[in-house]
PDB file of N, CA and C in Angstrom:
ATOM      1  N   UNK A  21      40.809-115.741 -88.926  1.00  0.00           N
ATOM      2  CA  UNK A  21      40.765-114.329 -88.681  1.00  0.00           C
ATOM      3  C   UNK A  21      40.394-113.548 -89.930  1.00  0.00           C
ATOM      4  N   UNK A  22      41.047-113.872 -91.045  1.00  0.00           N
ATOM      5  CA  UNK A  22      40.771-113.150 -92.287  1.00  0.00           C
ATOM      6  C   UNK A  22      39.309-113.302 -92.698  1.00  0.00           C
ATOM      7  N   UNK A  23      38.755-114.497 -92.575  1.00  0.00           N
ATOM      8  CA  UNK A  23      37.352-114.702 -92.955  1.00  0.00           C
ATOM      9  C   UNK A  23      36.425-113.811 -92.135  1.00  0.00           C
ATOM     10  N   UNK A  24      36.704-113.659 -90.846  1.00  0.00           N
ATOM     11  CA  UNK A  24      35.878-112.792 -90.003  1.00  0.00           C
ATOM     12  C   UNK A  24      36.038-111.331 -90.402  1.00  0.00           C
ATOM     13  N   UNK A  25      37.252-110.932 -90.711  1.00  0.00           N
ATOM     14  CA  UNK A  25      37.495-109.554 -91.153  1.00  0.00           C
ATOM     15  C   UNK A  25      36.754-109.304 -92.467  1.00  0.00           C
ATOM     16  N   UNK A  26      36.783-110.277 -93.357  1.00  0.00           N
ATOM     17  CA  UNK A  26      36.131-110.120 -94.657  1.00  0.00           C
ATOM     18  C   UNK A  26      34.615-110.015 -94.528  1.00  0.00           C
ATOM     19  N   UNK A  27      34.027-110.640 -93.528  1.00  0.00           N
ATOM     20  CA  UNK A  27      32.575-110.574 -93.373  1.00  0.00           C
ATOM     21  C   UNK A  27      32.134-109.352 -92.575  1.00  0.00           C
ATOM     22  N   UNK A  28      33.080-108.595 -92.035  1.00  0.00           N
ATOM     23  CA  UNK A  28      32.746-107.359 -91.332  1.00  0.00           C
ATOM     24  C   UNK A  28      32.907-106.193 -92.298  1.00  0.00           C
ATOM     25  N   UNK A  29      32.729-104.986 -91.801  1.00  0.00           N
ATOM     26  CA  UNK A  29      32.939-103.811 -92.653  1.00  0.00           C
ATOM     27  C   UNK A  29      34.371-103.282 -92.554  1.00  0.00           C
ATOM     28  N   UNK A  30      35.264-104.051 -91.953  1.00  0.00           N
ATOM     29  CA  UNK A  30      36.644-103.607 -91.713  1.00  0.00           C
ATOM     30  C   UNK A  30      37.405-103.294 -92.994  1.00  0.00           C
ATOM     31  N   UNK A  31      37.131-104.001 -94.061  1.00  0.00           N
ATOM     32  CA  UNK A  31      37.878-103.798 -95.295  1.00  0.00           C
ATOM     33  C   UNK A  31      37.529-102.475 -95.965  1.00  0.00           C
ATOM     34  N   UNK A  32      36.436-101.844 -95.548  1.00  0.00           N
ATOM     35  CA  UNK A  32      36.104-100.524 -96.074  1.00  0.00           C
ATOM     36  C   UNK A  32      36.910 -99.432 -95.378  1.00  0.00           C
ATOM     37  N   UNK A  33      37.407 -99.715 -94.191  1.00  0.00           N
ATOM     38  CA  UNK A  33      38.095 -98.697 -93.394  1.00  0.00           C
ATOM     39  C   UNK A  33      39.595 -98.902 -93.281  1.00  0.00           C
ATOM     40  N   UNK A  34      40.071-100.114 -93.507  1.00  0.00           N
ATOM     41  CA  UNK A  34      41.492-100.427 -93.310  1.00  0.00           C
ATOM     42  C   UNK A  34      42.057-101.120 -94.546  1.00  0.00           C
ATOM     43  N   UNK A  35      43.303-100.768 -94.868  1.00  0.00           N
ATOM     44  CA  UNK A  35      44.054-101.410 -95.941  1.00  0.00           C
ATOM     45  C   UNK A  35      45.275-102.081 -95.325  1.00  0.00           C
ATOM     46  N   UNK A  36      45.922-102.989 -96.051  1.00  0.00           N
ATOM     47  CA  UNK A  36      47.073-103.676 -95.464  1.00  0.00           C
ATOM     48  C   UNK A  36      48.219-102.758 -95.043  1.00  0.00           C
ATOM     49  N   UNK A  37      48.721-101.960 -95.964  1.00  0.00           N
ATOM     50  CA  UNK A  37      49.974-101.261 -95.693  1.00  0.00           C
ATOM     51  C   UNK A  37      49.858 -99.743 -95.624  1.00  0.00           C
ATOM     52  N   UNK A  38      48.669 -99.199 -95.817  1.00  0.00           N
ATOM     53  CA  UNK A  38      48.549 -97.736 -95.753  1.00  0.00           C
ATOM     54  C   UNK A  38      47.202 -97.336 -95.168  1.00  0.00           C
ATOM     55  N   UNK A  39      47.139 -96.081 -94.768  1.00  0.00           N
ATOM     56  CA  UNK A  39      45.932 -95.545 -94.159  1.00  0.00           C
ATOM     57  C   UNK A  39      44.815 -95.444 -95.195  1.00  0.00           C
ATOM     58  N   UNK A  40      43.619 -95.777 -94.792  1.00  0.00           N
ATOM     59  CA  UNK A  40      42.413 -95.527 -95.581  1.00  0.00           C
ATOM     60  C   UNK A  40      41.599 -94.557 -94.722  1.00  0.00           C
ATOM     61  N   UNK A  41      40.458 -94.969 -94.231  1.00  0.00           N
ATOM     62  CA  UNK A  41      39.735 -94.184 -93.240  1.00  0.00           C
ATOM     63  C   UNK A  41      40.483 -94.294 -91.912  1.00  0.00           C
ATOM     64  N   UNK A  42      40.835 -95.511 -91.578  1.00  0.00           N
ATOM     65  CA  UNK A  42      41.623 -95.775 -90.377  1.00  0.00           C
ATOM     66  C   UNK A  42      43.014 -96.234 -90.765  1.00  0.00           C
ATOM     67  N   UNK A  43      43.829 -96.528 -89.780  1.00  0.00           N
ATOM     68  CA  UNK A  43      45.204 -96.950 -90.060  1.00  0.00           C
ATOM     69  C   UNK A  43      45.254 -98.299 -90.773  1.00  0.00           C
ATOM     70  N   UNK A  44      46.365 -98.550 -91.449  1.00  0.00           N
ATOM     71  CA  UNK A  44      46.563 -99.835 -92.109  1.00  0.00           C
ATOM     72  C   UNK A  44      46.803-100.943 -91.086  1.00  0.00           C
ATOM     73  N   UNK A  45      46.528-102.166 -91.496  1.00  0.00           N
ATOM     74  CA  UNK A  45      46.711-103.321 -90.607  1.00  0.00           C
ATOM     75  C   UNK A  45      48.136-103.390 -90.080  1.00  0.00           C
ATOM     76  N   UNK A  46      49.115-103.143 -90.967  1.00  0.00           N
ATOM     77  CA  UNK A  46      50.516-103.246 -90.557  1.00  0.00           C
ATOM     78  C   UNK A  46      50.866-102.200 -89.504  1.00  0.00           C
ATOM     79  N   UNK A  47      50.334-100.992 -89.639  1.00  0.00           N
ATOM     80  CA  UNK A  47      50.600 -99.943 -88.647  1.00  0.00           C
ATOM     81  C   UNK A  47      50.002-100.310 -87.291  1.00  0.00           C
ATOM     82  N   UNK A  48      48.823-100.903 -87.307  1.00  0.00           N
ATOM     83  CA  UNK A  48      48.193-101.341 -86.058  1.00  0.00           C
ATOM     84  C   UNK A  48      49.045-102.427 -85.409  1.00  0.00           C
ATOM     85  N   UNK A  49      49.457-103.397 -86.223  1.00  0.00           N
ATOM     86  CA  UNK A  49      50.287-104.491 -85.698  1.00  0.00           C
ATOM     87  C   UNK A  49      51.601-103.964 -85.146  1.00  0.00           C
ATOM     88  N   UNK A  50      52.222-103.037 -85.854  1.00  0.00           N
ATOM     89  CA  UNK A  50      53.485-102.463 -85.379  1.00  0.00           C
ATOM     90  C   UNK A  50      53.305-101.712 -84.066  1.00  0.00           C
ATOM     91  N   UNK A  51      52.248-100.924 -83.972  1.00  0.00           N
ATOM     92  CA  UNK A  51      52.017-100.130 -82.757  1.00  0.00           C
ATOM     93  C   UNK A  51      51.864-101.026 -81.534  1.00  0.00           C
ATOM     94  N   UNK A  52      51.260-102.173 -81.696  1.00  0.00           N
ATOM     95  CA  UNK A  52      50.940-103.037 -80.559  1.00  0.00           C
ATOM     96  C   UNK A  52      51.858-104.254 -80.433  1.00  0.00           C
ATOM     97  N   UNK A  53      52.935-104.283 -81.192  1.00  0.00           N
ATOM     98  CA  UNK A  53      53.819-105.454 -81.236  1.00  0.00           C
ATOM     99  C   UNK A  53      54.393-105.835 -79.878  1.00  0.00           C
ATOM    100  N   UNK A  54      54.690-104.881 -79.038  1.00  0.00           N
ATOM    101  CA  UNK A  54      55.317-105.176 -77.746  1.00  0.00           C
ATOM    102  C   UNK A  54      54.320-105.192 -76.592  1.00  0.00           C
ATOM    103  N   UNK A  55      53.050-105.123 -76.892  1.00  0.00           N
ATOM    104  CA  UNK A  55      52.023-105.085 -75.850  1.00  0.00           C
ATOM    105  C   UNK A  55      51.474-106.492 -75.606  1.00  0.00           C
ATOM    106  N   UNK A  56      51.753-107.082 -74.459  1.00  0.00           N
ATOM    107  CA  UNK A  56      51.247-108.436 -74.194  1.00  0.00           C
ATOM    108  C   UNK A  56      49.723-108.492 -74.078  1.00  0.00           C
ATOM    109  N   UNK A  57      49.091-107.349 -73.890  1.00  0.00           N
ATOM    110  CA  UNK A  57      47.629-107.293 -73.780  1.00  0.00           C
ATOM    111  C   UNK A  57      46.969-106.845 -75.082  1.00  0.00           C
ATOM    112  N   UNK A  58      47.713-106.870 -76.180  1.00  0.00           N
ATOM    113  CA  UNK A  58      47.223-106.332 -77.447  1.00  0.00           C
ATOM    114  C   UNK A  58      45.974-107.038 -77.956  1.00  0.00           C
ATOM    115  N   UNK A  59      45.898-108.351 -77.837  1.00  0.00           N
ATOM    116  CA  UNK A  59      44.720-109.073 -78.336  1.00  0.00           C
ATOM    117  C   UNK A  59      43.477-108.595 -77.591  1.00  0.00           C
ATOM    118  N   UNK A  60      43.544-108.548 -76.274  1.00  0.00           N
ATOM    119  CA  UNK A  60      42.390-108.102 -75.487  1.00  0.00           C
ATOM    120  C   UNK A  60      42.048-106.644 -75.792  1.00  0.00           C
ATOM    121  N   UNK A  61      43.069-105.798 -75.917  1.00  0.00           N
ATOM    122  CA  UNK A  61      42.852-104.379 -76.212  1.00  0.00           C
ATOM    123  C   UNK A  61      42.163-104.197 -77.557  1.00  0.00           C
ATOM    124  N   UNK A  62      42.685-104.834 -78.591  1.00  0.00           N
ATOM    125  CA  UNK A  62      42.099-104.688 -79.919  1.00  0.00           C
ATOM    126  C   UNK A  62      40.716-105.325 -80.002  1.00  0.00           C
ATOM    127  N   UNK A  63      40.521-106.451 -79.337  1.00  0.00           N
ATOM    128  CA  UNK A  63      39.200-107.081 -79.328  1.00  0.00           C
ATOM    129  C   UNK A  63      38.178-106.139 -78.691  1.00  0.00           C
ATOM    130  N   UNK A  64      38.573-105.464 -77.622  1.00  0.00           N
ATOM    131  CA  UNK A  64      37.666-104.510 -76.971  1.00  0.00           C
ATOM    132  C   UNK A  64      37.363-103.351 -77.906  1.00  0.00           C
ATOM    133  N   UNK A  65      38.373-102.847 -78.608  1.00  0.00           N
ATOM    134  CA  UNK A  65      38.158-101.740 -79.531  1.00  0.00           C
ATOM    135  C   UNK A  65      37.268-102.155 -80.702  1.00  0.00           C
ATOM    136  N   UNK A  66      37.397-103.385 -81.156  1.00  0.00           N
ATOM    137  CA  UNK A  66      36.530-103.873 -82.225  1.00  0.00           C
ATOM    138  C   UNK A  66      35.080-103.849 -81.742  1.00  0.00           C
ATOM    139  N   UNK A  67      34.851-104.338 -80.553  1.00  0.00           N
ATOM    140  CA  UNK A  67      33.475-104.430 -80.036  1.00  0.00           C
ATOM    141  C   UNK A  67      32.918-103.099 -79.533  1.00  0.00           C
ATOM    142  N   UNK A  68      33.748-102.274 -78.918  1.00  0.00           N
ATOM    143  CA  UNK A  68      33.261-101.045 -78.285  1.00  0.00           C
ATOM    144  C   UNK A  68      33.539 -99.787 -79.096  1.00  0.00           C
ATOM    145  N   UNK A  69      34.410 -99.875 -80.102  1.00  0.00           N
ATOM    146  CA  UNK A  69      34.795 -98.706 -80.873  1.00  0.00           C
ATOM    147  C   UNK A  69      35.854 -97.903 -80.142  1.00  0.00           C
ATOM    148  N   UNK A  70      36.353 -96.862 -80.785  1.00  0.00           N
ATOM    149  CA  UNK A  70      37.349 -95.998 -80.160  1.00  0.00           C
ATOM    150  C   UNK A  70      37.446 -94.706 -80.948  1.00  0.00           C
ATOM    151  N   UNK A  71      38.056 -93.727 -80.326  1.00  0.00           N
ATOM    152  CA  UNK A  71      38.320 -92.454 -80.986  1.00  0.00           C
ATOM    153  C   UNK A  71      39.560 -91.843 -80.347  1.00  0.00           C
ATOM    154  N   UNK A  72      40.387 -91.205 -81.161  1.00  0.00           N
ATOM    155  CA  UNK A  72      41.542 -90.493 -80.642  1.00  0.00           C
ATOM    156  C   UNK A  72      42.846 -91.250 -80.635  1.00  0.00           C
ATOM    157  N   UNK A  73      42.821 -92.542 -80.875  1.00  0.00           N
ATOM    158  CA  UNK A  73      44.058 -93.312 -80.876  1.00  0.00           C
ATOM    159  C   UNK A  73      44.897 -93.049 -82.125  1.00  0.00           C
ATOM    160  N   UNK A  74      44.249 -92.676 -83.199  1.00  0.00           N
ATOM    161  CA  UNK A  74      44.916 -92.421 -84.475  1.00  0.00           C
ATOM    162  C   UNK A  74      44.486 -91.050 -85.006  1.00  0.00           C
ATOM    163  N   UNK A  75      44.521 -90.067 -84.158  1.00  0.00           N
ATOM    164  CA  UNK A  75      44.048 -88.744 -84.544  1.00  0.00           C
ATOM    165  C   UNK A  75      42.549 -88.641 -84.286  1.00  0.00           C
ATOM    166  N   UNK A  76      41.853 -87.964 -85.166  1.00  0.00           N
ATOM    167  CA  UNK A  76      40.412 -87.749 -84.971  1.00  0.00           C
ATOM    168  C   UNK A  76      39.550 -88.856 -85.566  1.00  0.00           C
ATOM    169  N   UNK A  77      40.172 -89.876 -86.072  1.00  0.00           N
ATOM    170  CA  UNK A  77      39.436 -90.971 -86.698  1.00  0.00           C
ATOM    171  C   UNK A  77      38.582 -91.687 -85.658  1.00  0.00           C
ATOM    172  N   UNK A  78      37.323 -91.886 -85.986  1.00  0.00           N
ATOM    173  CA  UNK A  78      36.401 -92.603 -85.110  1.00  0.00           C
ATOM    174  C   UNK A  78      36.231 -94.023 -85.647  1.00  0.00           C
ATOM    175  N   UNK A  79      36.467 -94.992 -84.785  1.00  0.00           N
ATOM    176  CA  UNK A  79      36.177 -96.379 -85.144  1.00  0.00           C
ATOM    177  C   UNK A  79      34.857 -96.731 -84.490  1.00  0.00           C
ATOM    178  N   UNK A  80      33.827 -97.017 -85.301  1.00  0.00           N
ATOM    179  CA  UNK A  80      32.535 -97.352 -84.709  1.00  0.00           C
ATOM    180  C   UNK A  80      32.579 -98.686 -83.985  1.00  0.00           C
ATOM    181  N   UNK A  81      31.691 -98.839 -83.022  1.00  0.00           N
ATOM    182  CA  UNK A  81      31.625-100.113 -82.302  1.00  0.00           C
ATOM    183  C   UNK A  81      30.989-101.164 -83.198  1.00  0.00           C
ATOM    184  N   UNK A  82      31.368-102.399 -82.922  1.00  0.00           N
ATOM    185  CA  UNK A  82      30.834-103.552 -83.642  1.00  0.00           C
ATOM    186  C   UNK A  82      30.338-104.544 -82.591  1.00  0.00           C
ATOM    187  N   UNK A  83      29.309-104.135 -81.879  1.00  0.00           N
ATOM    188  CA  UNK A  83      28.804-104.931 -80.760  1.00  0.00           C
ATOM    189  C   UNK A  83      28.201-106.257 -81.207  1.00  0.00           C
ATOM    190  N   UNK A  84      27.906-106.391 -82.496  1.00  0.00           N
ATOM    191  CA  UNK A  84      27.367-107.653 -83.008  1.00  0.00           C
ATOM    192  C   UNK A  84      28.446-108.728 -83.126  1.00  0.00           C
ATOM    193  N   UNK A  85      29.714-108.329 -83.047  1.00  0.00           N
ATOM    194  CA  UNK A  85      30.823-109.283 -83.116  1.00  0.00           C
ATOM    195  C   UNK A  85      31.008-109.889 -81.727  1.00  0.00           C
ATOM    196  N   UNK A  86      31.030-111.197 -81.648  1.00  0.00           N
ATOM    197  CA  UNK A  86      31.203-111.852 -80.350  1.00  0.00           C
ATOM    198  C   UNK A  86      32.597-111.582 -79.803  1.00  0.00           C
ATOM    199  N   UNK A  87      32.751-111.738 -78.504  1.00  0.00           N
ATOM    200  CA  UNK A  87      34.061-111.564 -77.868  1.00  0.00           C
ATOM    201  C   UNK A  87      35.072-112.531 -78.489  1.00  0.00           C
ATOM    202  N   UNK A  88      34.682-113.775 -78.690  1.00  0.00           N
ATOM    203  CA  UNK A  88      35.589-114.775 -79.259  1.00  0.00           C
ATOM    204  C   UNK A  88      36.004-114.389 -80.679  1.00  0.00           C
ATOM    205  N   UNK A  89      35.049-113.963 -81.498  1.00  0.00           N
ATOM    206  CA  UNK A  89      35.379-113.561 -82.865  1.00  0.00           C
ATOM    207  C   UNK A  89      36.254-112.314 -82.875  1.00  0.00           C
ATOM    208  N   UNK A  90      35.992-111.376 -81.981  1.00  0.00           N
ATOM    209  CA  UNK A  90      36.813-110.162 -81.903  1.00  0.00           C
ATOM    210  C   UNK A  90      38.252-110.513 -81.550  1.00  0.00           C
ATOM    211  N   UNK A  91      38.443-111.484 -80.687  1.00  0.00           N
ATOM    212  CA  UNK A  91      39.802-111.906 -80.327  1.00  0.00           C
ATOM    213  C   UNK A  91      40.509-112.551 -81.521  1.00  0.00           C
ATOM    214  N   UNK A  92      39.804-113.358 -82.284  1.00  0.00           N
ATOM    215  CA  UNK A  92      40.396-113.975 -83.478  1.00  0.00           C
ATOM    216  C   UNK A  92      40.750-112.897 -84.497  1.00  0.00           C
ATOM    217  N   UNK A  93      39.869-111.925 -84.679  1.00  0.00           N
ATOM    218  CA  UNK A  93      40.153-110.820 -85.598  1.00  0.00           C
ATOM    219  C   UNK A  93      41.380-110.033 -85.127  1.00  0.00           C
ATOM    220  N   UNK A  94      41.462-109.775 -83.834  1.00  0.00           N
ATOM    221  CA  UNK A  94      42.603-109.044 -83.278  1.00  0.00           C
ATOM    222  C   UNK A  94      43.900-109.816 -83.494  1.00  0.00           C
ATOM    223  N   UNK A  95      43.863-111.120 -83.299  1.00  0.00           N
ATOM    224  CA  UNK A  95      45.057-111.937 -83.537  1.00  0.00           C
ATOM    225  C   UNK A  95      45.479-111.852 -84.997  1.00  0.00           C
ATOM    226  N   UNK A  96      44.512-111.863 -85.890  1.00  0.00           N
ATOM    227  CA  UNK A  96      44.827-111.757 -87.320  1.00  0.00           C
ATOM    228  C   UNK A  96      45.471-110.400 -87.619  1.00  0.00           C
ATOM    229  N   UNK A  97      44.907-109.327 -87.085  1.00  0.00           N
ATOM    230  CA  UNK A  97      45.470-107.993 -87.299  1.00  0.00           C
ATOM    231  C   UNK A  97      46.917-107.949 -86.796  1.00  0.00           C
ATOM    232  N   UNK A  98      47.153-108.469 -85.618  1.00  0.00           N
ATOM    233  CA  UNK A  98      48.506-108.441 -85.039  1.00  0.00           C
ATOM    234  C   UNK A  98      49.510-109.252 -85.852  1.00  0.00           C
ATOM    235  N   UNK A  99      49.033-110.217 -86.611  1.00  0.00           N
ATOM    236  CA  UNK A  99      49.914-111.033 -87.450  1.00  0.00           C
ATOM    237  C   UNK A  99      50.279-110.329 -88.755  1.00  0.00           C
ATOM    238  N   UNK A 100      49.767-109.131 -88.977  1.00  0.00           N
ATOM    239  CA  UNK A 100      49.988-108.429 -90.240  1.00  0.00           C
ATOM    240  C   UNK A 100      51.239-107.558 -90.263  1.00  0.00           C
ATOM    241  N   UNK A 101      52.106-107.700 -89.274  1.00  0.00           N
ATOM    242  CA  UNK A 101      53.354-106.928 -89.275  1.00  0.00           C
ATOM    243  C   UNK A 101      54.145-107.250 -90.527  1.00  0.00           C
ATOM    244  N   UNK A 102      54.763-106.233 -91.121  1.00  0.00           N
ATOM    245  CA  UNK A 102      55.580-106.500 -92.314  1.00  0.00           C
ATOM    246  C   UNK A 102      56.733-107.444 -91.989  1.00  0.00           C
ATOM    247  N   UNK A 103      57.133-108.226 -92.939  1.00  0.00           N
ATOM    248  CA  UNK A 103      58.210-109.202 -92.728  1.00  0.00           C
ATOM    249  C   UNK A 103      59.495-108.525 -92.287  1.00  0.00           C
ATOM    250  N   UNK A 104      59.708-107.276 -92.682  1.00  0.00           N
ATOM    251  CA  UNK A 104      60.935-106.575 -92.328  1.00  0.00           C
ATOM    252  C   UNK A 104      60.891-105.970 -90.927  1.00  0.00           C
ATOM    253  N   UNK A 105      59.740-106.036 -90.254  1.00  0.00           N
ATOM    254  CA  UNK A 105      59.623-105.453 -88.915  1.00  0.00           C
ATOM    255  C   UNK A 105      60.428-106.269 -87.911  1.00  0.00           C
ATOM    256  N   UNK A 106      61.144-105.605 -87.016  1.00  0.00           N
ATOM    257  CA  UNK A 106      61.914-106.329 -86.018  1.00  0.00           C
ATOM    258  C   UNK A 106      61.008-106.981 -84.973  1.00  0.00           C
ATOM    259  N   UNK A 107      61.523-107.954 -84.281  1.00  0.00           N
ATOM    260  CA  UNK A 107      60.790-108.572 -83.193  1.00  0.00           C
ATOM    261  C   UNK A 107      59.987-109.776 -83.632  1.00  0.00           C
ATOM    262  N   UNK A 108      59.427-110.477 -82.672  1.00  0.00           N
ATOM    263  CA  UNK A 108      58.654-111.691 -82.988  1.00  0.00           C
ATOM    264  C   UNK A 108      57.351-111.354 -83.682  1.00  0.00           C
ATOM    265  N   UNK A 109      56.910-112.244 -84.544  1.00  0.00           N
ATOM    266  CA  UNK A 109      55.624-112.077 -85.226  1.00  0.00           C
ATOM    267  C   UNK A 109      54.611-112.991 -84.560  1.00  0.00           C
ATOM    268  N   UNK A 110      53.421-112.466 -84.254  1.00  0.00           N
ATOM    269  CA  UNK A 110      52.378-113.331 -83.676  1.00  0.00           C
ATOM    270  C   UNK A 110      51.967-114.408 -84.666  1.00  0.00           C
ATOM    271  N   UNK A 111      51.473-115.521 -84.154  1.00  0.00           N
ATOM    272  CA  UNK A 111      50.982-116.601 -85.018  1.00  0.00           C
ATOM    273  C   UNK A 111      49.779-116.111 -85.796  1.00  0.00           C
ATOM    274  N   UNK A 112      49.595-116.587 -87.015  1.00  0.00           N
ATOM    275  CA  UNK A 112      48.458-116.200 -87.849  1.00  0.00           C
ATOM    276  C   UNK A 112      47.358-117.248 -87.707  1.00  0.00           C
ATOM    277  N   UNK A 113      46.275-116.872 -86.994  1.00  0.00           N
ATOM    278  CA  UNK A 113      45.197-117.860 -86.775  1.00  0.00           C
ATOM    279  C   UNK A 113      44.428-118.132 -88.034  1.00  0.00           C
TER     280      UNK A 113
END
C-alpha cells in the first residue's frame, strides 16, 4: 500500500497526523474505522475524486489508478490509525 501511495501524488496532499491540503491519514482512518465498507468507499474516492467530505477541499480523481491498486491504497490508509485509537486496527497490507 505504501509503495502505491508513494508513486501517486497523495503525499503532496496528505500527511500522517495532520491536515495538509487534505486531511491526514490518521484522521481518514479514524473517520472510517467503524465502516465495514470503508475500503470500497475510499477506493472509489481515490479513483473518482470527491468534494465536501472534509469541508471545501477537492480531491481530484485518479482514474489512472486501477481498482485493485485503489483498494490496496485504501487498506493502507485505514491501517494508519494512531496506536492510541480505540477499536480494532485494520491489517497493514
